[in-house]
C-alpha positions as semicolon CSV with decimal commas, in nm:
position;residue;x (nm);y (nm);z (nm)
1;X;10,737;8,081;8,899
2;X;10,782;8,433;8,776
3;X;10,417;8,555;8,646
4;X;10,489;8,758;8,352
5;X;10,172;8,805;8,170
6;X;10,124;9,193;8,081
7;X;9,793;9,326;8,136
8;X;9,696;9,539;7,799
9;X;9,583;9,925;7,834
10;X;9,313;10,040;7,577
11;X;9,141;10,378;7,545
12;X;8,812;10,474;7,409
13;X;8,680;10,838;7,332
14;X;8,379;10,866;7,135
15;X;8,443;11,232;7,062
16;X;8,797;11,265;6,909
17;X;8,867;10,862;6,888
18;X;8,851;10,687;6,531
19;X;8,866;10,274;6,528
20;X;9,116;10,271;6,305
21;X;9,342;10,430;6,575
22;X;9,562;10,165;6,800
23;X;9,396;10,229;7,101
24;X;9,652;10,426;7,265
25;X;9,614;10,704;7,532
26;X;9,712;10,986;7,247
27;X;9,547;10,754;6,991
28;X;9,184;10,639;7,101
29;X;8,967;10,423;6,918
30;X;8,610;10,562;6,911
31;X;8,384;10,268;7,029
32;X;8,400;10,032;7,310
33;X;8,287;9,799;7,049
34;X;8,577;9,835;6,861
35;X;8,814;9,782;7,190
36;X;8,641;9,460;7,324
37;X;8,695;9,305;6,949
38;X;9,070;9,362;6,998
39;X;9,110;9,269;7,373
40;X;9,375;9,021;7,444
41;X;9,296;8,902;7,787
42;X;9,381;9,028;8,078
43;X;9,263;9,407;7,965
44;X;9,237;9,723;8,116
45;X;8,968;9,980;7,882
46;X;9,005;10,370;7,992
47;X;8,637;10,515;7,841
48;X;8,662;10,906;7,870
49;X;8,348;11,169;7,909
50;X;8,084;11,122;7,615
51;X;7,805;10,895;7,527
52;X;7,846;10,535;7,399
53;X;7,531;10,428;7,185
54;X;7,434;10,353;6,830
55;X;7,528;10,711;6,696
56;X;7,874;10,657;6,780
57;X;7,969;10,318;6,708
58;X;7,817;10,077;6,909
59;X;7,690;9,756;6,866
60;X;7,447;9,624;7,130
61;X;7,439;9,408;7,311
62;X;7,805;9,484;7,448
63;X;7,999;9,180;7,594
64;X;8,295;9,206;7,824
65;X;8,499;8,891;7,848
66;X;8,648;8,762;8,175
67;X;8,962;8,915;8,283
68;X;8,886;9,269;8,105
69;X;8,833;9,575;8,347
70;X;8,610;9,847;8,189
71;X;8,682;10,168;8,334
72;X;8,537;10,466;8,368
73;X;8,503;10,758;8,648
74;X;8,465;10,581;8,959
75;X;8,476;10,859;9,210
76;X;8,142;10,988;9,073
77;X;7,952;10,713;9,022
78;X;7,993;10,759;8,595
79;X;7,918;11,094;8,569
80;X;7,983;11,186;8,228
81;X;8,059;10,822;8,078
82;X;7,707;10,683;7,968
83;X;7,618;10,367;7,801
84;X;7,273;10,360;7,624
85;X;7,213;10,102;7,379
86;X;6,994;9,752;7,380
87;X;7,039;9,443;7,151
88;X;6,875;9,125;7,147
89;X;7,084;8,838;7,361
90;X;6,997;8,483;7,385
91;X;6,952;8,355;7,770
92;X;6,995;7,982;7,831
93;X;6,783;8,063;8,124
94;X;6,502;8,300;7,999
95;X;6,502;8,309;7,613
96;X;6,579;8,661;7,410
97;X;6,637;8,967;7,632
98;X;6,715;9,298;7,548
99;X;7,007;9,391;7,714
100;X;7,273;9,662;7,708
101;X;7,591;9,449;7,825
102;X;7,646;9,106;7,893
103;X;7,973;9,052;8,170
104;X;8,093;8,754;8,144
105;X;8,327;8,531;8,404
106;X;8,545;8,707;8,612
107;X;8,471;9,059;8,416
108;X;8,512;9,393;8,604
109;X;8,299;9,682;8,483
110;X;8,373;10,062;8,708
111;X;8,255;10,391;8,747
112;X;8,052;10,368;8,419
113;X;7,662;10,521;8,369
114;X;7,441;10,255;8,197
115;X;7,074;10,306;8,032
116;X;6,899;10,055;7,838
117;X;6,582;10,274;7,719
118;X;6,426;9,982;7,521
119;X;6,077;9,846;7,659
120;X;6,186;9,562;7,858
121;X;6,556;9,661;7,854
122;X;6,826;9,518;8,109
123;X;7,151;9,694;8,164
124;X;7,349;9,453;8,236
125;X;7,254;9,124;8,209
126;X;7,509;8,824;8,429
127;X;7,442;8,496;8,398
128;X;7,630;8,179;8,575
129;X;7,923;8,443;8,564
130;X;8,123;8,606;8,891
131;X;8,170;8,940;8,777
132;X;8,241;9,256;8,969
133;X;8,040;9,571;8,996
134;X;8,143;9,857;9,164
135;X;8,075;10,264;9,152
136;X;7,856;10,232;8,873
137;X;7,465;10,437;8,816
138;X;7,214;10,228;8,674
139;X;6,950;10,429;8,593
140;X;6,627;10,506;8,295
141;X;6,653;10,147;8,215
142;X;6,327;10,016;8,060
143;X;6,290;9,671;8,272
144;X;6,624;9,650;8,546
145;X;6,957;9,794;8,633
146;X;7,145;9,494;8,653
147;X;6,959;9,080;8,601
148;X;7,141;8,756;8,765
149;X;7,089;8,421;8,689
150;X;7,202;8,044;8,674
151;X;7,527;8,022;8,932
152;X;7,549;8,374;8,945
153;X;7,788;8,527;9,151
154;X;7,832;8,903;9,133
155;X;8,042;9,145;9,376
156;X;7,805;9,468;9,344
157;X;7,952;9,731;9,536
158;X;7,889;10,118;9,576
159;X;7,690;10,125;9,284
160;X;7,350;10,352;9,262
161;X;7,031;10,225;9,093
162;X;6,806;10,491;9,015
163;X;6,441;10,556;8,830
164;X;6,460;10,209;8,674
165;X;6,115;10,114;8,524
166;X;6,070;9,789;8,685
167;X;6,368;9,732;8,972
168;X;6,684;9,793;9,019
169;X;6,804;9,459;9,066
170;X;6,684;9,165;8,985
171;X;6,837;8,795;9,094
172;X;6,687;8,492;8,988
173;X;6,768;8,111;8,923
174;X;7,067;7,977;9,173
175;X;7,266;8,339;9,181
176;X;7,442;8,419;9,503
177;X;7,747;8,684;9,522
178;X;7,719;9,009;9,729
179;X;7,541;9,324;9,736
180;X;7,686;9,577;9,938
181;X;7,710;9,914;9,947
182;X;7,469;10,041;9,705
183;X;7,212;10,288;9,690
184;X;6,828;10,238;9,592
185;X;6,667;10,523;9,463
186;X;6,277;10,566;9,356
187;X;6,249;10,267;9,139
188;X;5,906;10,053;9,155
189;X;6,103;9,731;9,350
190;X;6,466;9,802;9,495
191;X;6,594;9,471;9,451
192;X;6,329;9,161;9,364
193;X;6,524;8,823;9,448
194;X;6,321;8,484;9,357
195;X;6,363;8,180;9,266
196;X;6,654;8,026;9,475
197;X;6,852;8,307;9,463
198;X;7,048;8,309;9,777
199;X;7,290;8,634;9,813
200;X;7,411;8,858;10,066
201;X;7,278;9,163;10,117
202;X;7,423;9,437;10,327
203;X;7,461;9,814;10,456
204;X;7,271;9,893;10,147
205;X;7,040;10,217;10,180
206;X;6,720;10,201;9,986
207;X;6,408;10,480;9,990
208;X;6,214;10,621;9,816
209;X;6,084;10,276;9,608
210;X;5,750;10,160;9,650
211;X;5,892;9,857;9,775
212;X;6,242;9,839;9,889
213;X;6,287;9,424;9,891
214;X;6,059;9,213;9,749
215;X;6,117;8,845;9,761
216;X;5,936;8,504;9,593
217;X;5,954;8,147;9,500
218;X;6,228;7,990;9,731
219;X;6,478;8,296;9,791
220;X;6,700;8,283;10,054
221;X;6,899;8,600;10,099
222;X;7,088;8,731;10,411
223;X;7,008;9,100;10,510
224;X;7,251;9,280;10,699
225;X;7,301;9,656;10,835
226;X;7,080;9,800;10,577
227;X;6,921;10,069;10,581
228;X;6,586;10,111;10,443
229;X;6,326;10,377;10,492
230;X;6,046;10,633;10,313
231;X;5,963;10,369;10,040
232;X;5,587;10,454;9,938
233;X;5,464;10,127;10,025
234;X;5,702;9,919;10,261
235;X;5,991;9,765;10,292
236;X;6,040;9,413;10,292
237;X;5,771;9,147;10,100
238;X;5,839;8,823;10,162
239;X;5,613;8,625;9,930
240;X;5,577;8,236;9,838
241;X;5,844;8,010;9,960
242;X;6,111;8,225;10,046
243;X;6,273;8,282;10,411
244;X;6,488;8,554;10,416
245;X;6,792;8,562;10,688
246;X;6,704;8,860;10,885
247;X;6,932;8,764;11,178
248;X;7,093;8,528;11,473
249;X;7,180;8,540;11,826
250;X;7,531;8,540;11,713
251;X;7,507;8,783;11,415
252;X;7,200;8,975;11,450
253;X;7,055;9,199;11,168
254;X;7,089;9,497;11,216
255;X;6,867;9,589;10,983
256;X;6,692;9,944;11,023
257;X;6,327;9,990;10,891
258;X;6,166;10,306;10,976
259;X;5,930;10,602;10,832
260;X;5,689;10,341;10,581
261;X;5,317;10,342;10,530
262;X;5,160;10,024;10,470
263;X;5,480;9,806;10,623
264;X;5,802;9,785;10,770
265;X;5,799;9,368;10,709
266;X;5,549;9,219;10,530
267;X;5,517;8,805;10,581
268;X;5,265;8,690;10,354
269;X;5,405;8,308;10,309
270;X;5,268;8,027;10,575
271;X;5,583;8,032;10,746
272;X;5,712;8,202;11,075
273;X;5,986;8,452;11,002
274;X;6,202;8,531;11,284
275;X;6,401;8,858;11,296
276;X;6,660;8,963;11,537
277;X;6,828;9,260;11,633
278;X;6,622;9,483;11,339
279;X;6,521;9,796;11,414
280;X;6,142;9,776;11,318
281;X;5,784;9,924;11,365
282;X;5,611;9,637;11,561
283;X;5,282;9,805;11,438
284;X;5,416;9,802;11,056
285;X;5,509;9,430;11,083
286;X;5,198;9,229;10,935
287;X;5,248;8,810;10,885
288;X;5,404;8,559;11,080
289;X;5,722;8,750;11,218
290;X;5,901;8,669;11,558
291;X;6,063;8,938;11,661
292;X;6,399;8,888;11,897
293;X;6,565;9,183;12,079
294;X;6,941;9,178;12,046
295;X;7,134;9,350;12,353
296;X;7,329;9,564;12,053
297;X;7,246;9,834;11,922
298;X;7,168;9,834;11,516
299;X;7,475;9,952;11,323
300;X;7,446;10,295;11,139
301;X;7,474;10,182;10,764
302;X;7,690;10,542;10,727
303;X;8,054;10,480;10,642
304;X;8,143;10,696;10,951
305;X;7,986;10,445;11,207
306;X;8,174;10,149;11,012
307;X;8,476;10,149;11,277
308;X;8,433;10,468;11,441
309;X;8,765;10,469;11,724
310;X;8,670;10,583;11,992
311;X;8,669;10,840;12,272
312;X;8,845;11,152;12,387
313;X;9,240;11,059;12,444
314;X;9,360;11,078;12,832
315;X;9,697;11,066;12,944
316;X;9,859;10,703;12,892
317;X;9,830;10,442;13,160
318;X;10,061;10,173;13,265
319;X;9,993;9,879;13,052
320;X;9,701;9,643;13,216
321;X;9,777;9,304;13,358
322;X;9,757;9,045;13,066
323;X;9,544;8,763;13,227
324;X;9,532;8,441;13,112
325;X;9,270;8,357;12,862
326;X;9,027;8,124;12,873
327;X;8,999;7,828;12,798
328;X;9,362;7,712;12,779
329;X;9,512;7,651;12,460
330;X;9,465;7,279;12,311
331;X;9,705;7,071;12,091
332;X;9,641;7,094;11,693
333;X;9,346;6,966;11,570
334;X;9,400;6,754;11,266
335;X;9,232;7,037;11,084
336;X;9,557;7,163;11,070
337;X;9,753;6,906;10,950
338;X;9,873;7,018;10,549
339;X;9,688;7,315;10,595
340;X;9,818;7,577;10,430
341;X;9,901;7,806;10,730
342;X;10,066;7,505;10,937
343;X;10,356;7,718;10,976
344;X;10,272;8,016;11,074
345;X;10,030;7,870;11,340
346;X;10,229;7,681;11,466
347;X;10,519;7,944;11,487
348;X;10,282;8,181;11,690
349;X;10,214;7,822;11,947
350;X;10,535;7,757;11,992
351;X;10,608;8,147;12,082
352;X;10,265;8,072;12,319
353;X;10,101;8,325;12,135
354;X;9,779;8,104;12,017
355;X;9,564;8,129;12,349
356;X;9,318;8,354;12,099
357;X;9,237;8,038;11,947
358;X;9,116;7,786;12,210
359;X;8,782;7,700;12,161
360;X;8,771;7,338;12,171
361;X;9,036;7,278;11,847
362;X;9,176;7,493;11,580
363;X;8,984;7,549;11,342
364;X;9,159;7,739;11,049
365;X;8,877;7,794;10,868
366;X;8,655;7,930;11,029
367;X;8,609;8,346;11,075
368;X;8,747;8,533;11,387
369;X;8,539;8,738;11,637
370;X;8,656;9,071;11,731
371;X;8,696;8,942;12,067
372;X;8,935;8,621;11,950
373;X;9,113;8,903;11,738
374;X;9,180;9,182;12,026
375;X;9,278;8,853;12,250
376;X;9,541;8,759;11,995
377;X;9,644;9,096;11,910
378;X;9,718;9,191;12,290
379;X;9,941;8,874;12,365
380;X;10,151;8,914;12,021
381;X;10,247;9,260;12,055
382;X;10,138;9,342;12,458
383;X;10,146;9,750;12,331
384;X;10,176;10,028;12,550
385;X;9,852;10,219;12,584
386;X;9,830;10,505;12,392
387;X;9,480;10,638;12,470
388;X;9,213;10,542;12,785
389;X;9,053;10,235;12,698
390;X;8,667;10,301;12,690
391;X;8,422;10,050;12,919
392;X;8,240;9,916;12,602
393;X;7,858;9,874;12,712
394;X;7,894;9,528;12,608
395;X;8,183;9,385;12,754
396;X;8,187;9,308;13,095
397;X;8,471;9,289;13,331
398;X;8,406;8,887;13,379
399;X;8,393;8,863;13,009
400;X;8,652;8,617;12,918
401;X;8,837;8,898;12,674
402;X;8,783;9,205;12,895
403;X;9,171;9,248;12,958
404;X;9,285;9,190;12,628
405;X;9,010;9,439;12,452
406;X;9,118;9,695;12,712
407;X;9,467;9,629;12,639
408;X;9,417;9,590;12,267
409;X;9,221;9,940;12,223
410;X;9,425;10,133;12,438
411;X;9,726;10,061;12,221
412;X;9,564;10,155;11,918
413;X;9,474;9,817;11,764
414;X;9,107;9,793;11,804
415;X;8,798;10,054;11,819
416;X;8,499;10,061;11,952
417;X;8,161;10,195;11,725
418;X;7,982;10,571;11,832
419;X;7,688;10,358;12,003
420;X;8,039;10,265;12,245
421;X;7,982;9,918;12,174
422;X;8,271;9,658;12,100
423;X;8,074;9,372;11,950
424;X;8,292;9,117;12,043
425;X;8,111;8,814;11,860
426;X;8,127;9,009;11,568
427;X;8,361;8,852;11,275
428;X;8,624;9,058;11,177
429;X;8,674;9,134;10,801
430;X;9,032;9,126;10,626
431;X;9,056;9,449;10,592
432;X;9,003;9,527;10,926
433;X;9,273;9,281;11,001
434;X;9,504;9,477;10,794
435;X;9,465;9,827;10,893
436;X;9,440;9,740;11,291
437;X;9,819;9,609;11,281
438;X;9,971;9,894;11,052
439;X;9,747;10,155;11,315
440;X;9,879;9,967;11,583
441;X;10,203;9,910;11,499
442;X;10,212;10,322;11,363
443;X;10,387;10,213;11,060
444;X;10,542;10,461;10,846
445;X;10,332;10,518;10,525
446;X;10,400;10,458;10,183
447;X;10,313;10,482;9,822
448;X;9,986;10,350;9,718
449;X;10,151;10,224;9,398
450;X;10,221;9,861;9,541
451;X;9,842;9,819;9,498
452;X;9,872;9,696;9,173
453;X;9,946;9,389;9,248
454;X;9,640;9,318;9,397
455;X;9,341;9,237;9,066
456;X;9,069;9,341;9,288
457;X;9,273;9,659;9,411
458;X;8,969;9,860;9,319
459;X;8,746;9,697;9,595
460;X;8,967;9,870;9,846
461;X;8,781;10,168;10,029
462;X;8,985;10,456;9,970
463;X;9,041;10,573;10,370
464;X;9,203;10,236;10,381
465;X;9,432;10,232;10,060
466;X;9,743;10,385;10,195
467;X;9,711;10,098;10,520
468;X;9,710;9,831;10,255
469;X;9,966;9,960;10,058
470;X;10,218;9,988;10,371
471;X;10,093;9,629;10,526
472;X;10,163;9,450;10,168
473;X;10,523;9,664;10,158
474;X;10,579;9,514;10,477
475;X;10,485;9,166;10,393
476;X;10,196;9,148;10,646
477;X;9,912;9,088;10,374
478;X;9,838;8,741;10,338
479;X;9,602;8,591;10,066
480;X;9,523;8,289;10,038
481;X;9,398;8,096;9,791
482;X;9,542;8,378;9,518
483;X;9,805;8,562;9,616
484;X;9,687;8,858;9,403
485;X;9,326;8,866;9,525
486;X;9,303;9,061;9,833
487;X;8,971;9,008;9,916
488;X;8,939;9,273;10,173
489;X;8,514;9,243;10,285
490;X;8,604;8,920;10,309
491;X;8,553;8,732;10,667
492;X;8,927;8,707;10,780
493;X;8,985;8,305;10,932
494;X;9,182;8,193;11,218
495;X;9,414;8,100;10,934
496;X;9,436;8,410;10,821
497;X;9,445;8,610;11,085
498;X;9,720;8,387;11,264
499;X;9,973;8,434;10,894
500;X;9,905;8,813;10,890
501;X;9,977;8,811;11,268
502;X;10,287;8,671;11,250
503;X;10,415;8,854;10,928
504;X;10,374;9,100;11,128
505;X;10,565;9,041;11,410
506;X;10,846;8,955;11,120
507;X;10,800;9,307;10,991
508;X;10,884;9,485;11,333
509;X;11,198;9,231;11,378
510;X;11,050;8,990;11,686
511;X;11,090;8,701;11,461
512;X;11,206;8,511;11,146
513;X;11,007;8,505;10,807
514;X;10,826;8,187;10,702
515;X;10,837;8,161;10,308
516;X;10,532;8,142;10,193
517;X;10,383;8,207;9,828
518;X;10,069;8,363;9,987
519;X;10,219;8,661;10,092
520;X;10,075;8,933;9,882
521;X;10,422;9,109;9,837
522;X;10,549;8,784;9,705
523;X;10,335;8,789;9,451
524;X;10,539;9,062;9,254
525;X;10,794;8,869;9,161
């Protein structure tokens, strides 16, 4: 069925609007206020340069529905577009709280500067909602940055909290979502997480707080590749009940504490905390704390060590020997059976293209290593090498992927990271999925415009926008459940991975399409 809803376009300026304007791009209204009375859902609201408080037309607290976008200058961080307001709101959870917005549901708020300089004040306030936060400063706020609670379930991405009174965040009750991305500057607690509060947290940086993490009651979060260092008094306080997830033989943490005073990890619960693969001050570590090596080295939280490809290019070799994979592959599981990407897996097994996935059964659901990827990768598409294949620290010849890694990174479809590690047990993310088989495959680029299908376009890194843009022209991208929600941090499944294979083998003619209405360019029509 054709979806033909039309997303509305509004535009604010609080210097030469006037709410009794339409709300045009020539024809502004003044307030935000005014805009989010008029939104008919879904909404897109342009705010340009100025300040949005009292003085101008606001009334606080602020509340963006689900399904409106509020926009402002994402590519620095809000500069120029400020927010400062507070107004009483009524929490189911906590009672009256001065707050500057209130997101609600599936809301999207960008690139937008946000102050709440009331005593107590919260700048944005989410509660039981799933709203999405990204390239945003949170900063001056009398209390918090940004307060979860109930089922919260943010996406808070690339967003910097800065000189907040109290913390930057704060995320309480049952509230999970991610944090990723974000930068935690000088405020008294970085991010405080209690109650059972049980979110993500990853390749944040955070200095320059007194305490970078602080965590209470019965929180639960997982830390991952974050960076955190020069906070006045330490890093991470684990307090009460809680037991953070600081890392696994499987997916260590990665986590890098260094130049701290008083501590590096501070245990003061009852209970043993066991940390692997962190980068840590044994001598800063007070508490309970088992600390586990991990045989890889901690990932830089920099965006330039993310996927680094590496080394110096040497003339091409003759394509290694593709040996057989082990263990052999099994019949379906009945996992499979009515799944929704049947088809495609079982197009790639009968083109005996599925030894990637033997590992006891299929299981469709569940994420991908890098090592399971390359595997696949080299037996689909068995590319000629274009560069020397490094000897990754990590992977030894009798590992059970060696020849398909080599293959798979000398023809362009896989990297290695500057510390010339692969990390083969490492899940792969969607993203990475997508721009490894349009590098690969050295298609042709092409107008970032086909982006707009996607609703969460604006979580897309912008080094990989133009390899999105050409995979979903191409009918590679495949999302599932939504065919509009890309999803791309998102741990890509064997499901996933095995659809977005095969559409693209379809796109470079080695086989026949399988309709399906998950494929993203589908989703235009």
């Amino acid at each position: 069925m054709v979806n033909s809803t039309l997303v509305v376009t509004l535009y604010v300026n609080p210097m030469t609007g006037n709410d009794t304007n339409t709300g045009s791009r020539l024809s502004p209204f003044k307030s935000l206020t005014r805009a989010l009375k008029v939104t008919k859902i879904p909404t897109i609201i342009h705010l340009e340069s100025g300040t949005y408080n009292a003085a101008s037309g606001e009334v606080f607290p602020l509340i963006v529905p689900g399904g409106a976008t509020v926009v402002g200058n994402e590519v620095n961080k809000g500069a120029g577009i400020v927010i400062s307001g507070s107004g009483e709101f009524q929490s189911p959870s906590f009672g009256i709280q001065n707050i500057t917005l209130l997101l609600v549901d599936n809301a999207s708020f960008l690139g937008i500067t946000v102050t709440n300089p009331s005593a107590k004040g919260t700048g944005i306030w989410i509660e039981s909602a799933a709203p999405t936060l990204s390239n945003n400063t949170l900063s001056n706020c009398g209390r918090e940055g940004v307060f979860t609670t109930g089922t919260a379930k943010p996406t808070i991405l690339d967003n910097v909290f800065v000189q907040n009174t109290a913390s930057g965040l704060v995320m309480a009750g049952y509230s999970q979502g991610e944090v990723r991305r974000n930068v935690f500057q000088r405020n008294p607690l970085g991010i405080a997480i209690s109650d059972f509060a049980a979110p993500m947290i990853a390749n944040n940086k955070l200095s320059e707080n007194r305490t970078a993490i602080a965590l209470s009651r019965n929180a639960q979060p997982v830390l991952r590749q974050n960076l955190i260092t020069k906070n006045t008094q330490g890093g991470l306080l684990v307090n009460g009940n809680a037991v953070p997830d600081l890392g696994n033989s499987e997916d260590p943490g990665d986590n890098i504490f260094r130049d701290h005073i008083e501590f590096d990890l501070y245990n003061a619960t009852t209970q043993k905390l066991v940390s692997v693969g962190n980068q840590l001050n044994p001598s800063l570590v007070k508490g309970l704390v088992e600390l586990l090596p991990n045989n890889r080295v901690p990932v830089n939280t920099s965006p330039s060590d993310s996927s680094t490809e590496s080394p110096p290019q040497k003339p091409p070799l003759s394509p290694c020997p593709l040996v057989p994979l082990s263990p052999p592959p099994l019949p379906a599981s009945p996992e499979l059976n009515g799944h929704w990407a049947e088809p495609f897996i079982q197009a790639l097994a009968s083109m005996d293209l599925t030894h990637a996935f033997a590992n006891g059964s299929y299981q469709p659901d569940k994420p991908m290593t890098r090592a399971q990827y390359a595997a696949l990768v080299a037996i689909a598409f068995n590319p000629f090498p274009k560069i020397s294949a490094p000897d990754f620290t990590d992977v030894p010849k009798d590992f059970w992927a060696y020849s398909a890694i080599q293959i798979a990174a000398s023809g362009g479809f896989v990297g290695g990271f500057s510390d010339r590690t692969f990390r083969p047990d490492q899940s792969v993310q969607r993203l990475q999925v997508i721009v490894s088989l349009v590098n690969g495959l050295g298609l042709p680029a092409v107008d970032r415009d086909v982006l707009e299908v996607y609703s969460d376009r604006h979580t897309i890194p912008d080094y990989a926008r133009t390899a999105v843009a050409t995979a979903t022209q191409r009918g590679i991208v495949v999302n599932y459940p939504d065919p509009k929600v890309l999803a791309p941090l998102r741990l890509a499944t064997y499901a996933e991975v095995a659809a977005m294979v095969y559409q693209a083998l379809v796109a470079i003619g080695r086989t026949s399409a399988i309709k399906s209405v998950y494929v993203g360019l589908h989703s235009r029509s």
